[in-house]
CSV table of C-alpha atoms in Angstrom, one decimal:
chain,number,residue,atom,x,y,z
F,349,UNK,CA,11.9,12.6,-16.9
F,350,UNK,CA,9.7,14.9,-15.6
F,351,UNK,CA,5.4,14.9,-15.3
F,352,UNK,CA,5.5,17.1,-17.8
F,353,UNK,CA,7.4,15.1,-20.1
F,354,UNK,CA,5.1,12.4,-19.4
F,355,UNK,CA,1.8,14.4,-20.3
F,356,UNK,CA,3.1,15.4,-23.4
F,357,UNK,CA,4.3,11.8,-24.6
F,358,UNK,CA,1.2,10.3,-23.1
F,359,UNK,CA,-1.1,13.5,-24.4
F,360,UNK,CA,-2.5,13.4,-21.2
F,361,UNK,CA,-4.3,16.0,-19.0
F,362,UNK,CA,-3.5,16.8,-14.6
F,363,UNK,CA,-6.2,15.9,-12.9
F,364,UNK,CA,-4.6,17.6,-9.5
F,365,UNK,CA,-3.7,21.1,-10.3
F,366,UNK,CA,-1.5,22.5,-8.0
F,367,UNK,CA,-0.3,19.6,-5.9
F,368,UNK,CA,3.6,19.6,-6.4
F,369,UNK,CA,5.3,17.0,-8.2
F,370,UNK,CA,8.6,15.0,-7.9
F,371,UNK,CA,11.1,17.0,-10.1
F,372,UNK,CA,12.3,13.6,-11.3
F,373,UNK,CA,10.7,10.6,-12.2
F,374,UNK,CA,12.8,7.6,-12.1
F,375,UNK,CA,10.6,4.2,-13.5
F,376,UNK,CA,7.3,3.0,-14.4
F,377,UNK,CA,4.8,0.5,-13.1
F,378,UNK,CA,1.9,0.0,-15.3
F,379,UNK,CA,-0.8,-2.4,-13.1
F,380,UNK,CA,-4.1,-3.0,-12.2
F,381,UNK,CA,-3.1,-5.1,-9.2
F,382,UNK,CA,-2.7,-2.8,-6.1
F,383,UNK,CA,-1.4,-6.0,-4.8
F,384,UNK,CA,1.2,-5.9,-7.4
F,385,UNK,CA,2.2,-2.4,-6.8
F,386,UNK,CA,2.4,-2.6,-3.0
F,387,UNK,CA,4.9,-5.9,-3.6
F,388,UNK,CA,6.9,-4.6,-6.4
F,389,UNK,CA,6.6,-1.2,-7.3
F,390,UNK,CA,9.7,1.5,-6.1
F,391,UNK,CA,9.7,4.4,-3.8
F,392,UNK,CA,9.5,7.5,-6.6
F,393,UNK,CA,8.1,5.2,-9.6
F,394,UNK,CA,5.2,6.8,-12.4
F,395,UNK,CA,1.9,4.6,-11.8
F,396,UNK,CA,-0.3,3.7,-15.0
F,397,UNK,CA,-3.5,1.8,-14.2
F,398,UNK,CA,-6.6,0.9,-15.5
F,399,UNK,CA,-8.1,0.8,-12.1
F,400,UNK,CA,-9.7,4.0,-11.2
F,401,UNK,CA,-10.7,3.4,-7.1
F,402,UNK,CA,-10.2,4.5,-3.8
F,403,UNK,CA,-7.9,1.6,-3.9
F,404,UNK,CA,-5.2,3.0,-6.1
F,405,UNK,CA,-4.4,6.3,-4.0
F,406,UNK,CA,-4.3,5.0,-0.7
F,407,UNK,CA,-1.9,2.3,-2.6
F,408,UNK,CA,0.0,5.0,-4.0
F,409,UNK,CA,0.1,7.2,-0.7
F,410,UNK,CA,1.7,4.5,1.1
F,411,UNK,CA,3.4,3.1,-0.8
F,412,UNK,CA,5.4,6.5,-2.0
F,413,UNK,CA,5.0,6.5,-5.9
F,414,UNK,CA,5.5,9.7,-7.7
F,415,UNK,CA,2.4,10.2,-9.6
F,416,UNK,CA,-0.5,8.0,-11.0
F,417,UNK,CA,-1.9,8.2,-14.7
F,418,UNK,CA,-4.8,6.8,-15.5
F,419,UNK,CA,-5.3,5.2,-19.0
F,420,UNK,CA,-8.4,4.8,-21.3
F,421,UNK,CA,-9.4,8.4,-20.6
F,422,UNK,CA,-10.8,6.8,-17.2
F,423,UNK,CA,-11.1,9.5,-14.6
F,424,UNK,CA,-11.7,8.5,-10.8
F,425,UNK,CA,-14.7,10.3,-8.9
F,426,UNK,CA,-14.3,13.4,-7.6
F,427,UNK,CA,-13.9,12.4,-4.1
F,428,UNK,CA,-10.8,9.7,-4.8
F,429,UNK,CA,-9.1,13.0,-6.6
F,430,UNK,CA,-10.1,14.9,-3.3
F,431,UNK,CA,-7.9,12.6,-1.4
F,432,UNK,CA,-5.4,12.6,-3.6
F,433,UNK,CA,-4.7,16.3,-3.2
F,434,UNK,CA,-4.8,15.5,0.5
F,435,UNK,CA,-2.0,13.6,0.1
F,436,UNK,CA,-0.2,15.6,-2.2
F,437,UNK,CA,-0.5,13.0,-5.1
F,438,UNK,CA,0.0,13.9,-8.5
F,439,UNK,CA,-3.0,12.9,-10.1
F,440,UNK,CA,-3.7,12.4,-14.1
F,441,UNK,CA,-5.3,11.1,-17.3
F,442,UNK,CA,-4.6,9.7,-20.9
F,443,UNK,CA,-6.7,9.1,-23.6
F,444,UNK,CA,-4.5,6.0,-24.8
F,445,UNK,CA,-4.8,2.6,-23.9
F,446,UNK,CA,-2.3,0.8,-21.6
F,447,UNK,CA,-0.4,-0.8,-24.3
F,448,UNK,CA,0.3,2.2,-26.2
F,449,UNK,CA,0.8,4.1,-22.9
F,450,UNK,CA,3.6,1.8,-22.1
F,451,UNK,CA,5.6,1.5,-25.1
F,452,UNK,CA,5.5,5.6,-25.4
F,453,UNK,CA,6.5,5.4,-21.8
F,454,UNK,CA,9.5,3.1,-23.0
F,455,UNK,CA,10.8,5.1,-25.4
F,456,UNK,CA,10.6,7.8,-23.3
F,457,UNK,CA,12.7,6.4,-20.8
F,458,UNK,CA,15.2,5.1,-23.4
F,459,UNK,CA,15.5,8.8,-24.7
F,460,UNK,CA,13.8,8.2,-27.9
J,1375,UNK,CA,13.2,-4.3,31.6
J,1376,UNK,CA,15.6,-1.5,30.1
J,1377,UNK,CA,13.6,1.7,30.9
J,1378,UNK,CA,13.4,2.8,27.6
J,1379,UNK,CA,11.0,5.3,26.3
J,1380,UNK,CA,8.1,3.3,24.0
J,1381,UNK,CA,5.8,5.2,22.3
J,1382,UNK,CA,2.5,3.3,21.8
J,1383,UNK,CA,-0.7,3.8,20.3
J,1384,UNK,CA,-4.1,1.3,19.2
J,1385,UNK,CA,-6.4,1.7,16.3
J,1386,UNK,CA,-9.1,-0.6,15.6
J,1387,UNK,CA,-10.4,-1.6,12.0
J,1388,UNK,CA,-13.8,-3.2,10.8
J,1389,UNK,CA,-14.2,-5.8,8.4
J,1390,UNK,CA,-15.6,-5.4,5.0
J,1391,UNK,CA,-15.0,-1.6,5.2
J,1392,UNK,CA,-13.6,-1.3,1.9
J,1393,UNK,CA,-14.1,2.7,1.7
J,1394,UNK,CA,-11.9,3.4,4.3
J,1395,UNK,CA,-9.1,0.7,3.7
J,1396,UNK,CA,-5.7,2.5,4.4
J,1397,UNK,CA,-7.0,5.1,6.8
J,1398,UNK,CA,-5.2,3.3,9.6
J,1399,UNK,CA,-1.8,2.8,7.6
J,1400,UNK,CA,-1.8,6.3,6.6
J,1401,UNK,CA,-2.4,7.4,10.2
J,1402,UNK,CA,0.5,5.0,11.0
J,1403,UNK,CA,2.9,6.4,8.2
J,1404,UNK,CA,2.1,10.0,8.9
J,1405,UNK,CA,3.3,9.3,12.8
J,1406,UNK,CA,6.2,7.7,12.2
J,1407,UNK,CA,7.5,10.3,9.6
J,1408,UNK,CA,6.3,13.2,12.3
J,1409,UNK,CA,8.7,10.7,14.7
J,1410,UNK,CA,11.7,11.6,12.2
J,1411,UNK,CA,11.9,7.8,11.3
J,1412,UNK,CA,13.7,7.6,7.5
J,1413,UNK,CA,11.4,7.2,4.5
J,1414,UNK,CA,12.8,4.2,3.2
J,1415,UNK,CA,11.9,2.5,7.0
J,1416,UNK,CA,8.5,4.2,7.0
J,1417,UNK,CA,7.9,2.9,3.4
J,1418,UNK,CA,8.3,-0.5,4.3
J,1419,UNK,CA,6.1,-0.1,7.5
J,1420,UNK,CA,3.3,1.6,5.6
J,1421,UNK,CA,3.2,-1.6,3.0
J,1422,UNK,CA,3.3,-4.0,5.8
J,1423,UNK,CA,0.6,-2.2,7.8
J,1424,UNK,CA,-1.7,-1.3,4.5
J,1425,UNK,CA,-1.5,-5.2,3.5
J,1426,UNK,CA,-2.5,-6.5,7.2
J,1427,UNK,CA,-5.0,-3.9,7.3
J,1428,UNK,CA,-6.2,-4.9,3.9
J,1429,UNK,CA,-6.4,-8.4,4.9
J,1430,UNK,CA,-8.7,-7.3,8.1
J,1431,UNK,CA,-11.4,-5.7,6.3
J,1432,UNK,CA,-11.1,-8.3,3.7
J,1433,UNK,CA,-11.3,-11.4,5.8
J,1434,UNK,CA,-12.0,-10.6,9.6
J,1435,UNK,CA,-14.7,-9.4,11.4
J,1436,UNK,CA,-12.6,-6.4,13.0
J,1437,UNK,CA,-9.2,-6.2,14.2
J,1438,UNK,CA,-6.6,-4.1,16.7
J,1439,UNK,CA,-3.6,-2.9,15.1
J,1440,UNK,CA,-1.2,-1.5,17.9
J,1441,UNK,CA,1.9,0.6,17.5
J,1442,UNK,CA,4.8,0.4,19.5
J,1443,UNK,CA,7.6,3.1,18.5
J,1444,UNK,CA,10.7,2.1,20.9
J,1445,UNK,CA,14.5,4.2,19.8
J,1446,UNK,CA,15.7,1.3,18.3
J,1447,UNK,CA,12.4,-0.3,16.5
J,1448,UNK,CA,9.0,-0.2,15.6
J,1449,UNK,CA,6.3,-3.1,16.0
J,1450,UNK,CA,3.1,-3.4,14.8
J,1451,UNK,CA,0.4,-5.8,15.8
J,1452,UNK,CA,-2.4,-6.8,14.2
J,1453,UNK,CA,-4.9,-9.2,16.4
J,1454,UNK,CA,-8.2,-10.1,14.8
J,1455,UNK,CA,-11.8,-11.7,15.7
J,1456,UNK,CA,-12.2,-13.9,12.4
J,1457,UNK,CA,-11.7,-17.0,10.5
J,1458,UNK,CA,-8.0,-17.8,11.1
J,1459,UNK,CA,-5.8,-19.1,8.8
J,1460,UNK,CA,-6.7,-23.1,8.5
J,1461,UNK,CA,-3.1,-23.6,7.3
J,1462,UNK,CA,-0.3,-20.9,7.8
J,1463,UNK,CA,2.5,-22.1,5.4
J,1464,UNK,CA,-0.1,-22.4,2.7
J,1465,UNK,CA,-1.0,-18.9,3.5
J,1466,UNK,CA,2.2,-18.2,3.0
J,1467,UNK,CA,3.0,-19.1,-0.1
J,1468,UNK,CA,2.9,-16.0,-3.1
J,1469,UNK,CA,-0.4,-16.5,-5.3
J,1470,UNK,CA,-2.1,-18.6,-2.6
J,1471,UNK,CA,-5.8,-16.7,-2.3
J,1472,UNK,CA,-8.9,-17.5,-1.0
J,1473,UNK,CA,-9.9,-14.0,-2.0
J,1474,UNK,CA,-13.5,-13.3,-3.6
J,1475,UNK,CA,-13.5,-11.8,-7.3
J,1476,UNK,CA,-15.0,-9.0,-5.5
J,1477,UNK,CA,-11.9,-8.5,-3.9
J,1478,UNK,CA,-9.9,-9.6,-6.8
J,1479,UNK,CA,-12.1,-6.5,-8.9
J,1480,UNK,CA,-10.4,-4.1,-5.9
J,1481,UNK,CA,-7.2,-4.7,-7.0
J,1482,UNK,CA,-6.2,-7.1,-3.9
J,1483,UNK,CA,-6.1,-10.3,-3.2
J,1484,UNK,CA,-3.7,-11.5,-5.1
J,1485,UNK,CA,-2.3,-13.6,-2.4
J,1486,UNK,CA,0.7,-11.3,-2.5
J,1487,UNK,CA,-0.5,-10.3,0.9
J,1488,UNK,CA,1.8,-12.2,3.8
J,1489,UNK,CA,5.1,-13.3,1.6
J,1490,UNK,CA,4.8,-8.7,1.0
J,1491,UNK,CA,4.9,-8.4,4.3
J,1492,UNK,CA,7.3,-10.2,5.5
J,1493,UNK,CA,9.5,-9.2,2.6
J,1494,UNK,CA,9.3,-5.8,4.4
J,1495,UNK,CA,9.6,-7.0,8.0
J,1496,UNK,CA,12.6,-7.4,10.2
J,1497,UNK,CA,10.5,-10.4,12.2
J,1498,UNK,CA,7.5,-11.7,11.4
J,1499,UNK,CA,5.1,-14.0,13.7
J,1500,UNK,CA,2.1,-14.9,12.6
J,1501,UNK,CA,-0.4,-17.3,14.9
J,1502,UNK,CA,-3.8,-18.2,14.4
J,1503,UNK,CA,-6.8,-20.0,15.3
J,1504,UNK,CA,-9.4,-21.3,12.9
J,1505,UNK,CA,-12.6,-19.9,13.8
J,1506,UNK,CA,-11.1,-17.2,16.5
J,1507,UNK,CA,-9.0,-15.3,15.0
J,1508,UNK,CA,-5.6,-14.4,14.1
J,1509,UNK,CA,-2.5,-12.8,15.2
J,1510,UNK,CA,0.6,-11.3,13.3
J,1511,UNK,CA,3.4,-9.0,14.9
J,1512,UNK,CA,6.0,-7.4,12.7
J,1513,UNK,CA,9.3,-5.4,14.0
J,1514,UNK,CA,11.2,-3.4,11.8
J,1515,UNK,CA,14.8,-2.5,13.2
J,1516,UNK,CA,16.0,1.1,13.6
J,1517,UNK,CA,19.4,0.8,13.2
J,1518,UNK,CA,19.3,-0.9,10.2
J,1519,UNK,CA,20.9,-4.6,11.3
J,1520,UNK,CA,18.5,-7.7,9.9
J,1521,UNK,CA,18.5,-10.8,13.0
């Protein structure tokens, strides 16, 4: 699946126009523990949090996942989506909550 | 002594700077992708560094992280002025924390901390001494063999 893909199942909106994105994205790790995503999370994964810091793109950064969405319609400062497009990462928002975020997310991935 | 070529480099981190957690790691990452070292290897370097780094500002009062690039590893050491670790191999242990909710409301200290990174090092020594400070130093292999 692509970001694309994702926006539209997730009606979501880029919060990082023209940064590039991974043509492919190949899981999903919904957290709000950074800690959680820096012990479990793959190289390449599709990020949704509720956490909305600092925190969660220097996580991402280094930790090489694909792209972060937000959920809740929560929208990080402007200066956490500055670094973001430093770094190239994907940034972008949903209005759902994380439960319905994730079960769109699996049908997605199950090609439903 | 085997006349090798070592690259090395220091950084030094402050505790409690929360806004600029990760600046070191990224630094880190960025060089040892500019050295041509695979991502997978960098990946696991940039976790290791980011959660020693993390446990610096959360926990020390400021820290040296060297880097030591060598052809056939990397090693990082972290050496901080802080608490110390009372008791390692409870440290150790995934979900031990004595992290603040403050902390907690980050997103960290979820005492994932430690067992991550030595999931993603090679070797991993960790000393300390209550009320000094502590001491961990991580090597990640180049060439891909496990000791």
């Amino acid at each position: 699946m692509t970001l694309d893909d994702v926006l539209v199942r997730l009606q979501g909106d880029i919060l990082t126009p023209g940064v590039k994105t991974s043509p492919l994205l190949s899981s999903v790790f919904a957290s709000d523990l950074m800690s959680d995503v820096l012990a479990f999370a793959h190289s390449g994964t599709l990020l949704l949090t509720g956490l909305a810091n600092i925190h969660v793109v220097r996580t991402a950064t280094l930790a090489d996942i694909a792209a972060v969405v937000f959920v809740q319609g929560k929208r990080p400062a402007d200066d956490i989506i500055a670094e973001a497009l430093k770094n190239d990462l994907p940034l972008a928002s949903t209005p759902l909550p994380m439960f319905e975020a994730c079960t769109r997310m699996g049908a997605l991935l199950n090609g439903k | 002594m085997t006349g090798e070529k070592v690259f090395r480099t220091e950084f030094s981190v402050k505790g409690r700077e929360f806004s600029r957690a990760g600046d070191v790691s990224c630094r880190i990452k960025n060089l040892l992708k500019d050295i041509g070292i695979d991502a997978g290897t960098v990946r696991r370097l940039a976790i290791a560094s980011f959660e020693a780094e993390m446990n610096v500002i959360m926990y020390a009062r400021q820290a040296v992280i060297s880097l030591a690039v060598s052809p056939d590893k990397v090693s990082i050491v972290i050496d901080d002025e802080g608490p110390g670790i009372p008791d390692i191999a409870l440290a150790m242990k995934e979900g031990f924390s004595t992290a603040t909710r403050e902390m907690r409301e980050l997103g960290f200290g979820a005492g994932m901390g430690l067992p991550n990174i030595r999931k993603n090092s090679d070797v991993f020594h960790l000393t300390s001494e209550p009320g000094r400070g502590t001491r961990l130093e991580i090597t990640v292999r180049l060439d891909g063999s496990r000791p």
